[in-house]
Amino acid sequence: MKIVFMGTPEFSVMPLEAINKHHDVKLVVTQEDRKKGRGKKLLPPEVKISAENLGLKVYQPEDINSEEAIEVLRSVEADVFVVVAYGQILRKEILEMPKYGCINIHASLLPRFRGAAPINRAIIDGDIETGISIMKMNKGLDTGDVALSESMSIENLNSEELSAELSKLGSKLILKFLLDLENGNINYTPQDESISTYAEKITKETANIDFNTMNTFQIERLVRGMVDRGGAFTTYKGERLKIFKVEKAENVYGKIAGELLDDLKVKTIDGVIRITELQMPNKKRMDSKSFMLGNSLEKGIVLGG
């Protein structure tokens, strides 16, 4: 089966590698190289690196819906396009181009959490499970009919860990889908619009810990849900303090939500948390033990104030 694969971040790499082992990947489409990091060095997407290591042809159009890009896609004469976190919306002409349409690996149990940030939102919103949906794409935002889905428990995974597990699950399900497709054994089920939800885009403000309104559970979920987005944050003496891991602490003392206690503990509106992984400006991300060897936070200061 001739396949065009579209994907960009690390989440897309495992499905690409799995598909390439069993099918004929004619073209890998990914986003353009971007400037990243403090030095603004031009870096390729993770999918490009993987595709080149596999010896696959890579195409990086600025606009996937341009006439030039459409001609490139049409020339492949693919049976199916597999799309995994590509990052651009496909126009109708592309969606209808391949024989079997465009198939998306979406990291949620549709119709819950349509949109660009389903992994983060599932954790932040306190869901106990999520999963993968294999969906035939249409012109709506993740509204297409679903062929396969499988759930998994979120447990105590952070967004990086959950993304890796869902990528693995997506790889398994897309191989099953492609086998069923070859055998003419695909059944699509329309999504129930009455229970659909949208995974709001993650912004800088999303990551802000508000100790005055968030309880211990909400803070812990936000911290876990923002790990792959550079961490949740608060402010300490006017500087941004990034927080990557917290745990519930037993000693409940202090009067003001956000008040720094001893041993990296912080008062919340309903208890106490302890910061166990953090990053100060111009410092490395480190666990609390390593941080306390050469640093300290002043007791009594209110974070975020």
PDB file of C-alpha atoms in Angstrom, residues 3 88 207 285:
ATOM      1  CA  ILE A   3       1.372   5.925   1.722  1.00  0.00           C
ATOM      2  CA  GLN A  88      -1.470  22.454   9.088  1.00  0.00           C
ATOM      3  CA  ALA A 207       0.892  27.347  32.523  1.00  0.00           C
ATOM      4  CA  ARG A 285      16.093  22.004  35.473  1.00  0.00           C
TER       5      ARG A 285
END
